[in-house]
Tab-separated table of C-alpha atoms in Angstrom:
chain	number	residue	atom	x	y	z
A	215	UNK	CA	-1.610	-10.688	-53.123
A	216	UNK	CA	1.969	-9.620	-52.261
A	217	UNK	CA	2.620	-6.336	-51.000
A	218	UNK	CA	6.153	-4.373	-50.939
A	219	UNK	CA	7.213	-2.374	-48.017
A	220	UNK	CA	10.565	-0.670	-47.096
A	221	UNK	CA	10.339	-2.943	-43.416
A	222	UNK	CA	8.495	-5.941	-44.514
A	223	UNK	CA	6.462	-8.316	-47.232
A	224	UNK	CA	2.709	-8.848	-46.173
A	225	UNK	CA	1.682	-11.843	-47.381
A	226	UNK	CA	-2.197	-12.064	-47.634
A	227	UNK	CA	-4.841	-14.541	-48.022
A	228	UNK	CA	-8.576	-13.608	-47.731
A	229	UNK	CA	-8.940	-15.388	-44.292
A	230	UNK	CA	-5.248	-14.030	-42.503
A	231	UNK	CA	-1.992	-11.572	-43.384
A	232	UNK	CA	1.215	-12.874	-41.597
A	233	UNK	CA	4.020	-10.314	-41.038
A	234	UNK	CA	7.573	-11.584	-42.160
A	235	UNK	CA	10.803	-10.475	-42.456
A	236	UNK	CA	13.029	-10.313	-45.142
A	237	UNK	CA	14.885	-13.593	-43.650
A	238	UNK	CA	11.007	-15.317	-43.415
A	239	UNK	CA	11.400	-14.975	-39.632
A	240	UNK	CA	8.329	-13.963	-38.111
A	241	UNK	CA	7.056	-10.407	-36.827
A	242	UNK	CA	4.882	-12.589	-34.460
A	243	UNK	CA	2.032	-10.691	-36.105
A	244	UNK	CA	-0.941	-11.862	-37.326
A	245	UNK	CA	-3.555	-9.707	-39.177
A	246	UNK	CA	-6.995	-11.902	-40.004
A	247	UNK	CA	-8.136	-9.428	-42.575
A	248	UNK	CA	-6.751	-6.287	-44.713
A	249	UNK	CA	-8.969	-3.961	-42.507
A	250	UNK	CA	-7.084	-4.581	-39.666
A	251	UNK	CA	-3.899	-3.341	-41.252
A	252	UNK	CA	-5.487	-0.306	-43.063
A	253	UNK	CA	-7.225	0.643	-39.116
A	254	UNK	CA	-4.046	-0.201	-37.380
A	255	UNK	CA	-1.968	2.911	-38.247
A	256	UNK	CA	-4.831	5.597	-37.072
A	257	UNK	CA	-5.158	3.945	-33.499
A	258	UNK	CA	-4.646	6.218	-30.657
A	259	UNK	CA	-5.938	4.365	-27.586
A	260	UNK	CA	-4.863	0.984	-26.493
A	261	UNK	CA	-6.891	-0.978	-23.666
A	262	UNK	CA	-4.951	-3.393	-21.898
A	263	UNK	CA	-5.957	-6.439	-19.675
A	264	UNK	CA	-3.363	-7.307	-16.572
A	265	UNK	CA	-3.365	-11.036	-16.598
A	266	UNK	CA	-1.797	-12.704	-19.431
A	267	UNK	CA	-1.322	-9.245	-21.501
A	268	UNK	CA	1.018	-7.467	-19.288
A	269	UNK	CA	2.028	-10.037	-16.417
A	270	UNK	CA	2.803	-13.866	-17.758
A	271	UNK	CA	-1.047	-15.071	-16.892
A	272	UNK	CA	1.099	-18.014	-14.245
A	273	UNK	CA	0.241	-16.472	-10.903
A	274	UNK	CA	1.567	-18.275	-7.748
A	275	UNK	CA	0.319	-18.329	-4.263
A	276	UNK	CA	2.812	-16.025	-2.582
A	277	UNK	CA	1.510	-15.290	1.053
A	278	UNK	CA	-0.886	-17.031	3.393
A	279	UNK	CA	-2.366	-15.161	6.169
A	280	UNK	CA	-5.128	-16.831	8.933
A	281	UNK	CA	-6.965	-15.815	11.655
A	282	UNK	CA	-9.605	-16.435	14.196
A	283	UNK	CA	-7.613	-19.975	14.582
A	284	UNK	CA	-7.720	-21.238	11.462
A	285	UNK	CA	-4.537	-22.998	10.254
A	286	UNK	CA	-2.123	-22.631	7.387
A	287	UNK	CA	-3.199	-25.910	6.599
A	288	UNK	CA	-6.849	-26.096	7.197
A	289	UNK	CA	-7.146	-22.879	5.115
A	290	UNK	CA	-5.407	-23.979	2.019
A	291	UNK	CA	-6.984	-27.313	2.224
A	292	UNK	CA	-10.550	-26.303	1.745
A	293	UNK	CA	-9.925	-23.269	-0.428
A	294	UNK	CA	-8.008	-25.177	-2.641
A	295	UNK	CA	-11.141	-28.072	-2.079
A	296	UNK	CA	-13.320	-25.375	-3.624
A	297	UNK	CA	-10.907	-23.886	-6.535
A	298	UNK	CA	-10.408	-27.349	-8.096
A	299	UNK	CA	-13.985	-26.864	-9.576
A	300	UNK	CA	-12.461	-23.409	-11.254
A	301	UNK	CA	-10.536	-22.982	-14.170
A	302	UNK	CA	-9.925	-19.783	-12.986
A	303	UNK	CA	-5.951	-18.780	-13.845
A	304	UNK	CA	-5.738	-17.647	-9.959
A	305	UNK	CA	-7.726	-20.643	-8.702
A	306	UNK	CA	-4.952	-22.953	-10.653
A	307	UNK	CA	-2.606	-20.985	-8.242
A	308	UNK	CA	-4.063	-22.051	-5.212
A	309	UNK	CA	-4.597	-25.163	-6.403
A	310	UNK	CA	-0.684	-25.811	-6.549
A	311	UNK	CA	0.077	-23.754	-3.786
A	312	UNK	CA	-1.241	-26.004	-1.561
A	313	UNK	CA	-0.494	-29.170	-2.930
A	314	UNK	CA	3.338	-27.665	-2.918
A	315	UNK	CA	3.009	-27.243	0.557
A	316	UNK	CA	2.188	-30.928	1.139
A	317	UNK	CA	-1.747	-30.255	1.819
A	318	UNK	CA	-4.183	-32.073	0.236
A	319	UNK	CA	-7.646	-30.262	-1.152
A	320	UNK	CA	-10.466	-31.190	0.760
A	321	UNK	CA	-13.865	-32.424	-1.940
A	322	UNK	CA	-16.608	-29.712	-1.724
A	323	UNK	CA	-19.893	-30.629	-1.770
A	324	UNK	CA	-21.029	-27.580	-3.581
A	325	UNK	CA	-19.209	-24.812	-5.839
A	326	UNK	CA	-20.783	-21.672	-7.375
A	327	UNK	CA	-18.980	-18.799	-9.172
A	328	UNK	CA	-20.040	-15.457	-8.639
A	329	UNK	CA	-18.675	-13.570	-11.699
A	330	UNK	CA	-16.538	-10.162	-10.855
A	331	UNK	CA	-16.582	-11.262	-6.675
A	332	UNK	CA	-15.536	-14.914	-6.307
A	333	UNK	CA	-16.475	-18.503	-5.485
A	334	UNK	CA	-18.887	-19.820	-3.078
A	335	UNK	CA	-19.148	-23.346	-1.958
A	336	UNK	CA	-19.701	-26.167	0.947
A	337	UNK	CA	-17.186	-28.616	2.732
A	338	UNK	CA	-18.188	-30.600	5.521
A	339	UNK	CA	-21.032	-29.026	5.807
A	340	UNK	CA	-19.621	-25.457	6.344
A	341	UNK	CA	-20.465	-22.812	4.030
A	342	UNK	CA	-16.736	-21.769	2.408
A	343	UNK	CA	-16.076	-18.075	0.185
A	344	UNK	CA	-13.279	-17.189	-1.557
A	345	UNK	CA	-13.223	-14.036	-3.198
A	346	UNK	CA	-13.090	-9.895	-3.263
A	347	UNK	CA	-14.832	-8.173	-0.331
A	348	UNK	CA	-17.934	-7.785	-2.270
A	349	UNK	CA	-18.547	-11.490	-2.016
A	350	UNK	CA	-18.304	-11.603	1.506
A	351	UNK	CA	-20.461	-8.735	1.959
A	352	UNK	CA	-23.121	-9.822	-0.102
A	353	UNK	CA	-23.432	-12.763	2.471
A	354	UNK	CA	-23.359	-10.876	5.260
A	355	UNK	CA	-19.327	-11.580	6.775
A	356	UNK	CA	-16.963	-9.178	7.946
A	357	UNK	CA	-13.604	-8.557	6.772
A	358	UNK	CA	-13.001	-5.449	8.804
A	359	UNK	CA	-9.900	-6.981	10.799
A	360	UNK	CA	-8.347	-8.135	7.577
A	361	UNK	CA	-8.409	-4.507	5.597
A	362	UNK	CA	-5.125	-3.413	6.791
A	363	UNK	CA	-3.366	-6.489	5.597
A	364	UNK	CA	-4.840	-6.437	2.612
A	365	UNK	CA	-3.956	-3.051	1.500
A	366	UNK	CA	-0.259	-4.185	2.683
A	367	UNK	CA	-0.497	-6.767	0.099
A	368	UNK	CA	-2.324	-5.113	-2.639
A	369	UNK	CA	0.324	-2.208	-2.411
A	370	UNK	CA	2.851	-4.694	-3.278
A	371	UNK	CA	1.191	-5.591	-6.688
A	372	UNK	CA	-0.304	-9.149	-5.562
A	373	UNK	CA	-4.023	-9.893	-5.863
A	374	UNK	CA	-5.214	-10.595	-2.156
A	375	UNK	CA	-8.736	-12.835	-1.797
A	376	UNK	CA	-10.477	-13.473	1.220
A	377	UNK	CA	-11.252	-16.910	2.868
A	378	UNK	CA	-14.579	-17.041	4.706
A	379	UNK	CA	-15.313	-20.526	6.910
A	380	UNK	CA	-19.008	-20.560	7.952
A	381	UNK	CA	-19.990	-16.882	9.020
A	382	UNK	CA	-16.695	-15.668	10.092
A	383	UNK	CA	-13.271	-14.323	8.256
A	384	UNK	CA	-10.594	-16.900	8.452
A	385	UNK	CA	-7.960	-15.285	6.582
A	386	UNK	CA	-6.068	-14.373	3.471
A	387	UNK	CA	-4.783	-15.402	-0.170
A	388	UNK	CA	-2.394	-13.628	-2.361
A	389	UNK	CA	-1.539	-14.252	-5.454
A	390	UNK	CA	1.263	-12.540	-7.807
A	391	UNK	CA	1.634	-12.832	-11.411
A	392	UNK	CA	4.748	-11.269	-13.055
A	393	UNK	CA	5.149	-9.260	-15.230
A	394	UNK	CA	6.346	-10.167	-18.777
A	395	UNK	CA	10.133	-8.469	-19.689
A	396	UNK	CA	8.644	-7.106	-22.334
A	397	UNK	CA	5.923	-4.878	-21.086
A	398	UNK	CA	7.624	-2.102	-19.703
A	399	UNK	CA	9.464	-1.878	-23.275
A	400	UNK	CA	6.116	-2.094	-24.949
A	401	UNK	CA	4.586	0.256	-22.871
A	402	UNK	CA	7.286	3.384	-23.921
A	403	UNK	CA	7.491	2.687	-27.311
A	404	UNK	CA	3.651	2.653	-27.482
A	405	UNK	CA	4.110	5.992	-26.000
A	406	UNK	CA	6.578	7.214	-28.230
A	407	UNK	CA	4.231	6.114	-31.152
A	408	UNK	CA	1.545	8.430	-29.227
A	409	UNK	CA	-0.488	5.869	-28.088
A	410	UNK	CA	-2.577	6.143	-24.724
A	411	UNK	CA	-2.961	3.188	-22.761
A	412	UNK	CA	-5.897	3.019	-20.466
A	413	UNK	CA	-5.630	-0.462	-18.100
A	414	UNK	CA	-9.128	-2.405	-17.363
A	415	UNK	CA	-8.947	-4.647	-14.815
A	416	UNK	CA	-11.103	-7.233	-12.155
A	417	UNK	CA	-8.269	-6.669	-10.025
A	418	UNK	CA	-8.788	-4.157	-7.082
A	419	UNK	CA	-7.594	-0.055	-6.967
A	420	UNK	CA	-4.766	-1.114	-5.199
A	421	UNK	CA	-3.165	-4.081	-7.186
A	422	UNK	CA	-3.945	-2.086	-10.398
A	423	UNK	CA	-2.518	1.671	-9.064
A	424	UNK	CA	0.359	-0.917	-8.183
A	425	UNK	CA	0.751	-1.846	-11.931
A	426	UNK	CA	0.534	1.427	-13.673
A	427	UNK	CA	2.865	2.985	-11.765
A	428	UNK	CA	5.470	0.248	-12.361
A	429	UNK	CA	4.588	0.550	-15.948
A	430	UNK	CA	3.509	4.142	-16.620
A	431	UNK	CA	-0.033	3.303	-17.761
A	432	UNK	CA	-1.548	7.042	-18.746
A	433	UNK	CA	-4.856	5.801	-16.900
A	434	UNK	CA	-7.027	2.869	-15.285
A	435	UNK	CA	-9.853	1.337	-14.285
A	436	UNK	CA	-9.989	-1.674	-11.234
A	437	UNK	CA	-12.663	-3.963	-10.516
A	438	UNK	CA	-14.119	-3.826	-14.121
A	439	UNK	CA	-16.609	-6.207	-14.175
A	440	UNK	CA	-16.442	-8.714	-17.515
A	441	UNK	CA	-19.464	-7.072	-19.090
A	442	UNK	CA	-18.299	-3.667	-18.684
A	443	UNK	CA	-14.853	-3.840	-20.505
A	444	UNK	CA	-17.005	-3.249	-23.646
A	445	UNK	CA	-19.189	-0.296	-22.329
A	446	UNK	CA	-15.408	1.467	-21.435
A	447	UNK	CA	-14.089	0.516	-25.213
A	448	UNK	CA	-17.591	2.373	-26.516
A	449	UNK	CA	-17.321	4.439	-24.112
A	450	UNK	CA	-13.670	5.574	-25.648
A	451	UNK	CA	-15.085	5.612	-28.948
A	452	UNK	CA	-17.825	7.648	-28.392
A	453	UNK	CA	-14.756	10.464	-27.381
A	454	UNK	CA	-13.745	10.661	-30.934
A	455	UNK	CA	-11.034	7.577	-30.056
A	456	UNK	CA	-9.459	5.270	-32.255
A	457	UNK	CA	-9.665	2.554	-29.766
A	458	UNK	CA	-7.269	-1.104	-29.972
A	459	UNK	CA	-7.812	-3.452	-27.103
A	460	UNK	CA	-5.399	-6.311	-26.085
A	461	UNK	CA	-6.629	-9.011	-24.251
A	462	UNK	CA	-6.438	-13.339	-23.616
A	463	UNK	CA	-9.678	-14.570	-21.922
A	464	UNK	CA	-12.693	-15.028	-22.757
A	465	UNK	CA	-14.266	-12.593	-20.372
A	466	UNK	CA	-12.267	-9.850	-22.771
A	467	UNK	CA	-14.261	-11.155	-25.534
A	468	UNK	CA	-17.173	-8.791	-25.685
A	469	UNK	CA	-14.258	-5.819	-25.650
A	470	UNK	CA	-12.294	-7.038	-28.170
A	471	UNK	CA	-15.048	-7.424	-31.006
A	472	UNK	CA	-16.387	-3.711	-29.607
A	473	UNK	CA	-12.901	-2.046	-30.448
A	474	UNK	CA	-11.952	-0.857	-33.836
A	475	UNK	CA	-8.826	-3.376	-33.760
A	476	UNK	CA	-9.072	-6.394	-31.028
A	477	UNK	CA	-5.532	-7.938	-30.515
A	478	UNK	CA	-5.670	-10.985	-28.729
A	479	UNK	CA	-2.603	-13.044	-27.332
A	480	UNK	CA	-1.457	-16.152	-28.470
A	481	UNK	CA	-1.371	-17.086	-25.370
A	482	UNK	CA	-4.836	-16.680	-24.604
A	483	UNK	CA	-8.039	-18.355	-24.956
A	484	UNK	CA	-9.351	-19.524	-28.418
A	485	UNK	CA	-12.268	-17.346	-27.732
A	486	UNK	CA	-10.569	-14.283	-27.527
A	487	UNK	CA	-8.287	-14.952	-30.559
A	488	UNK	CA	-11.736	-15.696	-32.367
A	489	UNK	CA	-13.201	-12.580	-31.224
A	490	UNK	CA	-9.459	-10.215	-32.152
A	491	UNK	CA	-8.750	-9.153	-35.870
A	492	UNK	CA	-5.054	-9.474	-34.857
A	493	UNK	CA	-3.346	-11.922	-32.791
A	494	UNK	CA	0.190	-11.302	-31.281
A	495	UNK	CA	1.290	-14.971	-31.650
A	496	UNK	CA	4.110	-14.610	-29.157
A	497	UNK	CA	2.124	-12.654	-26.690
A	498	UNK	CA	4.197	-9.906	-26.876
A	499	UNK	CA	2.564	-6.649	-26.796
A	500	UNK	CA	5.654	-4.963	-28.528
A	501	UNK	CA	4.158	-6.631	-31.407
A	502	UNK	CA	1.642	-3.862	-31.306
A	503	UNK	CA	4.159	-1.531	-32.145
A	504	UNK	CA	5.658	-3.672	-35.487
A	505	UNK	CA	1.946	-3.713	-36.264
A	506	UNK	CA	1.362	0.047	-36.177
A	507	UNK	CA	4.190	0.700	-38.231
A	508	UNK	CA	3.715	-2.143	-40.684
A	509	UNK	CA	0.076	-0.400	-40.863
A	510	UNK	CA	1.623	2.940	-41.947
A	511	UNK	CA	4.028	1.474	-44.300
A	512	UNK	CA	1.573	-0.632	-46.262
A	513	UNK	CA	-0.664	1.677	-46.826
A	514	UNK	CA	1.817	4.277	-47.812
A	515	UNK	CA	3.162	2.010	-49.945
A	516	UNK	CA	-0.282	1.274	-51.764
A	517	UNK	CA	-1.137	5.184	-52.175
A	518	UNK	CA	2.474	5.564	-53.846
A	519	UNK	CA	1.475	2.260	-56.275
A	520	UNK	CA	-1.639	4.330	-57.105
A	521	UNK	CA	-0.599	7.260	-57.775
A	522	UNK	CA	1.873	5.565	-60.153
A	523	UNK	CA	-0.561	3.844	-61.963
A	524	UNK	CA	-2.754	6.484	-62.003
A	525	UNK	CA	0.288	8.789	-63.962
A	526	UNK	CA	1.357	6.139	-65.879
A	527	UNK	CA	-1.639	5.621	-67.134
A	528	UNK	CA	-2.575	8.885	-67.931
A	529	UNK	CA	-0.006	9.837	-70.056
A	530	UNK	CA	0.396	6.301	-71.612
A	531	UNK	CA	-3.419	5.620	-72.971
A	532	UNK	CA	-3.526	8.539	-75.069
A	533	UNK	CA	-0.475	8.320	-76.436
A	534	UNK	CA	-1.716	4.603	-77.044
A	535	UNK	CA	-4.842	6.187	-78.600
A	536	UNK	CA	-2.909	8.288	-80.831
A	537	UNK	CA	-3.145	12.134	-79.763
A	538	UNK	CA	0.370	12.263	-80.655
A	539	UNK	CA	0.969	10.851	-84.084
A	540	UNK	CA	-0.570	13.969	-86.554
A	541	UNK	CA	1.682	16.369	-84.684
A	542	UNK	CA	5.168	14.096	-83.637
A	543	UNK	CA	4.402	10.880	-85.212
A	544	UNK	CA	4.331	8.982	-82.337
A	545	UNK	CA	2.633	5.875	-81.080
A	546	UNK	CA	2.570	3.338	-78.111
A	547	UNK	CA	1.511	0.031	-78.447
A	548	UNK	CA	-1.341	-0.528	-76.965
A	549	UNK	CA	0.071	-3.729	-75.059
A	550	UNK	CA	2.620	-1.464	-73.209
């Protein structure tokens, strides 16, 4: 099926619609069924991810911070010893952070993730975390003398972890991933289309007030475990929302197949992209924007091809009929 448009030609198949221009260069749009388009044009709420939807999703290990006499070295060694066994995007950061600085990760003896808090583990015999403050908590270690640096950090916009050796702090991690050119862009015209974006994020209150302010996200929520991003999406709809939610990992999964249109990145996981009706194949949430409009287009354009058809043939199958040969003489060929 080809369908005109005054911006664009949709170009559909039963399994996927790619958006072109008139030149055949891509929209970087990718619609995986005709509902998505139809749906697209009443949205009113986006939900965004941080990682890989608004920042690049290639953080780097900006600052290390130790105490209680644990070394630069000796703290990138094992926490980087326990991250190898992640595939974590901000474990990958660590990872090559300290093999950058010349220190080689120490083999752990034992690794366990602890989904929405950290990673837990053993290295010569120690018990090792690496994680939010929740983790450390829930194992009984304080991180009261590391607060005020973190906050420092977090204010900044980089994701700070802790670093627990045996029962006792030994210091900090941060992380930064930047932000993509494009978001800020993406962000005001989404605005100017009247879209709300509301921001879900693992990250902590800091890092993510950080992130909407810098981008002017209308509202957010931090430390959103993976199982609740869908509960917030139903949560949306259940407000009378048209809800769209952007995402790249598979912990955004669940979220994407709740909301009315899931957009994954093409950046992302295969998960996600399996999960989202439309896939921004550059990663570029501006895309979202072409795809709202392309939305309102198309499906003005089919209402004016109905109506058409509708008057056209209205007037022409009676005449085709006959109901105007005893008075004027006239026919119409059926076959018109």
């Amino acid at each position: 099926m080809i369908i005109a448009c005054p911006c664009a030609l949709v170009l559909a198949t039963p399994m996927s619609v790619m958006v072109a221009t008139g030149k055949g260069a891509t929209f970087g749009v990718l619609f995986m069924d005709a509902e998505s388009i139809e749906t697209m044009r009443l949205v009113d709420t986006l939900v965004v991810d941080i990682t890989g939807t608004l920042t690049e999703g290639r953080p780097q290990l900006t600052d290390v911070i130790t105490v209680n006499g644990w070394s630069e070295e000796e703290l990138l060694s094992v926490a980087a010893g326990l991250e190898r066994n992640s595939e974590h995007p901000l474990a990958e950061a660590i990872v090559s952070g300290a093999e950058d600085r010349g220190f080689e990760p120490v083999k752990s003896e034992y690794f366990e993730s602890h989904t929405g808090r950290g990673v837990s583990g053993k290295i010569s015999g120690q018990q090792i975390l690496l994680g939010n403050k929740r983790l450390l908590q829930s194992f009984g270690v304080s991180s009261d003398d590391l607060e005020r640096k973190v906050e420092n950090l977090r204010a900044e916009g980089k994701t700070a972890m802790y670093v627990a050796i045996g029962a006792k702090a030994a210091g900090i991690l941060s992380v930064s991933d930047p932000i993509k050119e494009t978001s800020a862009e993406a962000i005001d015209k989404l605005h100017q289309a009247g879209i709300r974006i509301v921001m879900l994020t693992g990250d902590n209150q800091g890092t993510a007030n950080a992130v909407a302010d810098k981008l002017g996200i209308d509202d957010f929520v931090a430390e959103v475990m993976p199982a609740d991003k869908a509960r917030a999406v139903k949560e949306l709809q259940e407000k009378g929302k048209v809800v769209a939610m952007a995402g790249d990992g598979i912990n955004d999964a669940p979220a994407l197949a709740q909301a009315q249109v899931g957009i994954a990145m093409g950046t992302g996981t295969d998960v996600a992209m399996e999960s989202a009706r439309v896939t921004l194949v550059k990663g570029d949430l501006r895309g979202i924007v072409r795809a709202a409009l392309l939305s309102k287009a198309t499906m003005r354009n089919i209402k004016q091809n109905l109506f058409f058809a509708f008057i056209y043939n209205a007037m022409g199958v009676p005449i085709a009929a006959g109901v105007l040969y005893p008075v004027f003489g006239l026919l119409l060929s059926p076959m018109i």
